[in-house]
Amino acid sequence: MALSISEKLGYAGLLPFIAGATAVVLGLDGGEEFFKLYSLLILAFMAGGCWGVEQANPEQIDEIPLELSIGTFLWGLLAYFLPTNVAVLMFMVGFWLLLWTETNPIFKRAYAESYKRLRNILTAAVTILNVIVFIAVH
């Protein structure tokens, strides 16, 4: 089965995470900042995607998912300015909060089954990379 363009781009989006985690593990200058910055950017991107689905379906959304998308971005922004060992834990919480937000019925109708599978795989991979970075900075 061939991958869709969104699946290809989703998996390609892991490459900077892998590069950043590798840089941290190797102790390269700027590795931690790169990893945190890319984490923040992707968290903001994913929160914006949730916001868009919520805005397209205002009659079907309650306030909690809407506030979680905004709050998750702000959470990530705060994390960026904290030490890496704290930041990566906060980023993991943010990615899992967004995944949980997407269990709301409007997301189940808006997202294809292949996207849901992709999100689960990407969230798991990003979690593993965050754990690797967490261990490397200790």
PDB file of C-alpha atoms in Angstrom:
ATOM      1  CA  MET A   1       0.000   0.000   0.000  1.00  0.00           C
ATOM      2  CA  ALA A   2       1.473   3.331  -1.064  1.00  0.00           C
ATOM      3  CA  LEU A   3       1.754   6.127   1.457  1.00  0.00           C
ATOM      4  CA  SER A   4      -0.263   9.294   0.947  1.00  0.00           C
ATOM      5  CA  ILE A   5       1.537  12.629   0.656  1.00  0.00           C
ATOM      6  CA  SER A   6       0.480  13.549   4.206  1.00  0.00           C
ATOM      7  CA  GLU A   7       1.928  10.278   5.495  1.00  0.00           C
ATOM      8  CA  LYS A   8       5.196  10.869   3.640  1.00  0.00           C
ATOM      9  CA  LEU A   9       5.424  14.413   4.989  1.00  0.00           C
ATOM     10  CA  GLY A  10       4.519  13.221   8.485  1.00  0.00           C
ATOM     11  CA  TYR A  11       7.295  10.646   8.500  1.00  0.00           C
ATOM     12  CA  ALA A  12       9.709  13.156   6.955  1.00  0.00           C
ATOM     13  CA  GLY A  13       8.849  15.458   9.845  1.00  0.00           C
ATOM     14  CA  LEU A  14      10.536  12.956  12.146  1.00  0.00           C
ATOM     15  CA  LEU A  15      13.909  13.575  10.496  1.00  0.00           C
ATOM     16  CA  PRO A  16      14.630  16.866  12.310  1.00  0.00           C
ATOM     17  CA  PHE A  17      13.585  15.232  15.594  1.00  0.00           C
ATOM     18  CA  ILE A  18      16.016  12.381  14.904  1.00  0.00           C
ATOM     19  CA  ALA A  19      18.768  14.822  13.896  1.00  0.00           C
ATOM     20  CA  GLY A  20      18.196  16.915  17.014  1.00  0.00           C
ATOM     21  CA  ALA A  21      18.151  13.910  19.331  1.00  0.00           C
ATOM     22  CA  THR A  22      21.318  12.593  17.682  1.00  0.00           C
ATOM     23  CA  ALA A  23      23.009  15.975  18.156  1.00  0.00           C
ATOM     24  CA  VAL A  24      22.040  15.969  21.843  1.00  0.00           C
ATOM     25  CA  VAL A  25      23.286  12.420  22.380  1.00  0.00           C
ATOM     26  CA  LEU A  26      26.578  13.292  20.650  1.00  0.00           C
ATOM     27  CA  GLY A  27      26.893  16.476  22.704  1.00  0.00           C
ATOM     28  CA  LEU A  28      27.003  18.739  19.660  1.00  0.00           C
ATOM     29  CA  ASP A  29      26.704  22.474  20.236  1.00  0.00           C
ATOM     30  CA  GLY A  30      23.192  23.712  19.629  1.00  0.00           C
ATOM     31  CA  GLY A  31      21.647  20.230  19.693  1.00  0.00           C
ATOM     32  CA  GLU A  32      19.459  20.882  22.713  1.00  0.00           C
ATOM     33  CA  GLU A  33      18.266  24.259  21.409  1.00  0.00           C
ATOM     34  CA  PHE A  34      17.518  22.773  17.992  1.00  0.00           C
ATOM     35  CA  PHE A  35      15.551  19.903  19.527  1.00  0.00           C
ATOM     36  CA  LYS A  36      13.551  22.248  21.734  1.00  0.00           C
ATOM     37  CA  LEU A  37      12.878  24.705  18.908  1.00  0.00           C
ATOM     38  CA  TYR A  38      11.709  22.003  16.512  1.00  0.00           C
ATOM     39  CA  SER A  39       9.545  20.491  19.266  1.00  0.00           C
ATOM     40  CA  LEU A  40       7.925  23.869  19.849  1.00  0.00           C
ATOM     41  CA  LEU A  41       7.345  24.432  16.136  1.00  0.00           C
ATOM     42  CA  ILE A  42       5.725  21.039  15.620  1.00  0.00           C
ATOM     43  CA  LEU A  43       3.644  21.378  18.780  1.00  0.00           C
ATOM     44  CA  ALA A  44       2.418  24.773  17.534  1.00  0.00           C
ATOM     45  CA  PHE A  45       1.739  23.310  14.075  1.00  0.00           C
ATOM     46  CA  MET A  46      -0.269  20.431  15.553  1.00  0.00           C
ATOM     47  CA  ALA A  47      -2.164  22.753  17.908  1.00  0.00           C
ATOM     48  CA  GLY A  48      -2.993  24.969  14.917  1.00  0.00           C
ATOM     49  CA  GLY A  49      -4.344  21.940  13.058  1.00  0.00           C
ATOM     50  CA  CYS A  50      -6.617  21.153  15.988  1.00  0.00           C
ATOM     51  CA  TRP A  51      -7.696  24.793  16.152  1.00  0.00           C
ATOM     52  CA  GLY A  52      -8.614  24.689  12.453  1.00  0.00           C
ATOM     53  CA  VAL A  53     -10.805  21.604  12.814  1.00  0.00           C
ATOM     54  CA  GLU A  54     -12.444  23.151  15.857  1.00  0.00           C
ATOM     55  CA  GLN A  55     -13.110  26.424  14.015  1.00  0.00           C
ATOM     56  CA  ALA A  56     -14.594  24.565  11.051  1.00  0.00           C
ATOM     57  CA  ASN A  57     -17.071  22.838  13.376  1.00  0.00           C
ATOM     58  CA  PRO A  58     -18.009  25.453  16.016  1.00  0.00           C
ATOM     59  CA  GLU A  59     -21.458  24.009  16.628  1.00  0.00           C
ATOM     60  CA  GLN A  60     -19.982  20.605  17.461  1.00  0.00           C
ATOM     61  CA  ILE A  61     -17.119  21.574  19.741  1.00  0.00           C
ATOM     62  CA  ASP A  62     -17.142  22.206  23.428  1.00  0.00           C
ATOM     63  CA  GLU A  63     -14.762  24.607  25.105  1.00  0.00           C
ATOM     64  CA  ILE A  64     -12.306  22.077  26.526  1.00  0.00           C
ATOM     65  CA  PRO A  65     -10.676  20.935  23.237  1.00  0.00           C
ATOM     66  CA  LEU A  66     -10.589  24.522  21.971  1.00  0.00           C
ATOM     67  CA  GLU A  67      -8.860  25.716  25.123  1.00  0.00           C
ATOM     68  CA  LEU A  68      -6.523  22.715  25.072  1.00  0.00           C
ATOM     69  CA  SER A  69      -5.260  23.567  21.589  1.00  0.00           C
ATOM     70  CA  ILE A  70      -4.415  27.116  22.628  1.00  0.00           C
ATOM     71  CA  GLY A  71      -3.175  26.058  26.046  1.00  0.00           C
ATOM     72  CA  THR A  72      -0.953  23.355  24.580  1.00  0.00           C
ATOM     73  CA  PHE A  73       0.798  25.886  22.367  1.00  0.00           C
ATOM     74  CA  LEU A  74       1.369  28.196  25.358  1.00  0.00           C
ATOM     75  CA  TRP A  75       2.576  25.214  27.408  1.00  0.00           C
ATOM     76  CA  GLY A  76       5.125  24.448  24.677  1.00  0.00           C
ATOM     77  CA  LEU A  77       6.224  28.064  24.504  1.00  0.00           C
ATOM     78  CA  LEU A  78       6.922  28.017  28.238  1.00  0.00           C
ATOM     79  CA  ALA A  79       8.754  24.694  27.881  1.00  0.00           C
ATOM     80  CA  TYR A  80      11.094  26.145  25.277  1.00  0.00           C
ATOM     81  CA  PHE A  81      12.542  28.577  27.821  1.00  0.00           C
ATOM     82  CA  LEU A  82      13.147  25.950  30.496  1.00  0.00           C
ATOM     83  CA  PRO A  83      16.109  23.581  30.888  1.00  0.00           C
ATOM     84  CA  THR A  84      16.050  20.746  28.367  1.00  0.00           C
ATOM     85  CA  ASN A  85      15.379  18.000  30.917  1.00  0.00           C
ATOM     86  CA  VAL A  86      12.168  19.791  31.980  1.00  0.00           C
ATOM     87  CA  ALA A  87      11.267  20.987  28.479  1.00  0.00           C
ATOM     88  CA  VAL A  88      11.246  17.537  26.884  1.00  0.00           C
ATOM     89  CA  LEU A  89       8.886  16.224  29.551  1.00  0.00           C
ATOM     90  CA  MET A  90       6.583  19.180  28.958  1.00  0.00           C
ATOM     91  CA  PHE A  91       6.719  18.705  25.193  1.00  0.00           C
ATOM     92  CA  MET A  92       5.770  15.038  25.622  1.00  0.00           C
ATOM     93  CA  VAL A  93       2.770  16.066  27.710  1.00  0.00           C
ATOM     94  CA  GLY A  94       1.825  18.582  25.000  1.00  0.00           C
ATOM     95  CA  PHE A  95       1.981  16.050  22.180  1.00  0.00           C
ATOM     96  CA  TRP A  96      -0.088  13.549  24.170  1.00  0.00           C
ATOM     97  CA  LEU A  97      -2.632  16.238  25.131  1.00  0.00           C
ATOM     98  CA  LEU A  98      -3.156  17.060  21.469  1.00  0.00           C
ATOM     99  CA  LEU A  99      -3.513  13.392  20.620  1.00  0.00           C
ATOM    100  CA  TRP A 100      -6.090  13.076  23.401  1.00  0.00           C
ATOM    101  CA  THR A 101      -7.865  16.212  22.115  1.00  0.00           C
ATOM    102  CA  GLU A 102      -8.210  14.460  18.773  1.00  0.00           C
ATOM    103  CA  THR A 103     -10.379  11.781  20.394  1.00  0.00           C
ATOM    104  CA  ASN A 104     -13.218  14.325  20.354  1.00  0.00           C
ATOM    105  CA  PRO A 105     -15.902  13.173  17.881  1.00  0.00           C
ATOM    106  CA  ILE A 106     -15.347  16.121  15.505  1.00  0.00           C
ATOM    107  CA  PHE A 107     -11.803  14.921  14.890  1.00  0.00           C
ATOM    108  CA  LYS A 108     -12.961  11.366  14.342  1.00  0.00           C
ATOM    109  CA  ARG A 109     -15.180  12.680  11.538  1.00  0.00           C
ATOM    110  CA  ALA A 110     -12.600  15.134  10.170  1.00  0.00           C
ATOM    111  CA  TYR A 111      -9.570  12.851  10.019  1.00  0.00           C
ATOM    112  CA  ALA A 112      -9.098   9.818   7.802  1.00  0.00           C
ATOM    113  CA  GLU A 113      -8.308   6.515   9.490  1.00  0.00           C
ATOM    114  CA  SER A 114      -4.820   6.577   7.934  1.00  0.00           C
ATOM    115  CA  TYR A 115      -4.157   9.955   9.570  1.00  0.00           C
ATOM    116  CA  LYS A 116      -5.215   8.656  12.989  1.00  0.00           C
ATOM    117  CA  ARG A 117      -2.803   5.741  12.600  1.00  0.00           C
ATOM    118  CA  LEU A 118      -0.067   8.129  11.456  1.00  0.00           C
ATOM    119  CA  ARG A 119      -0.634  10.396  14.484  1.00  0.00           C
ATOM    120  CA  ASN A 120      -0.321   7.458  16.865  1.00  0.00           C
ATOM    121  CA  ILE A 121       2.921   6.305  15.264  1.00  0.00           C
ATOM    122  CA  LEU A 122       4.407   9.806  15.112  1.00  0.00           C
ATOM    123  CA  THR A 123       3.434  10.584  18.709  1.00  0.00           C
ATOM    124  CA  ALA A 124       5.036   7.337  19.874  1.00  0.00           C
ATOM    125  CA  ALA A 125       8.215   8.054  17.893  1.00  0.00           C
ATOM    126  CA  VAL A 126       8.448  11.618  19.178  1.00  0.00           C
ATOM    127  CA  THR A 127       7.912  10.361  22.717  1.00  0.00           C
ATOM    128  CA  ILE A 128      10.785   7.895  22.351  1.00  0.00           C
ATOM    129  CA  LEU A 129      13.046  10.644  20.989  1.00  0.00           C
ATOM    130  CA  ASN A 130      12.097  12.933  23.883  1.00  0.00           C
ATOM    131  CA  VAL A 131      12.941  10.162  26.354  1.00  0.00           C
ATOM    132  CA  ILE A 132      16.308   9.671  24.639  1.00  0.00           C
ATOM    133  CA  VAL A 133      17.026  13.399  24.928  1.00  0.00           C
ATOM    134  CA  PHE A 134      15.876  13.412  28.556  1.00  0.00           C
ATOM    135  CA  ILE A 135      18.294  10.563  29.371  1.00  0.00           C
ATOM    136  CA  ALA A 136      21.136  12.170  27.386  1.00  0.00           C
ATOM    137  CA  VAL A 137      20.967  15.476  29.265  1.00  0.00           C
ATOM    138  CA  HIS A 138      21.096  13.803  32.680  1.00  0.00           C
TER     139      HIS A 138
END
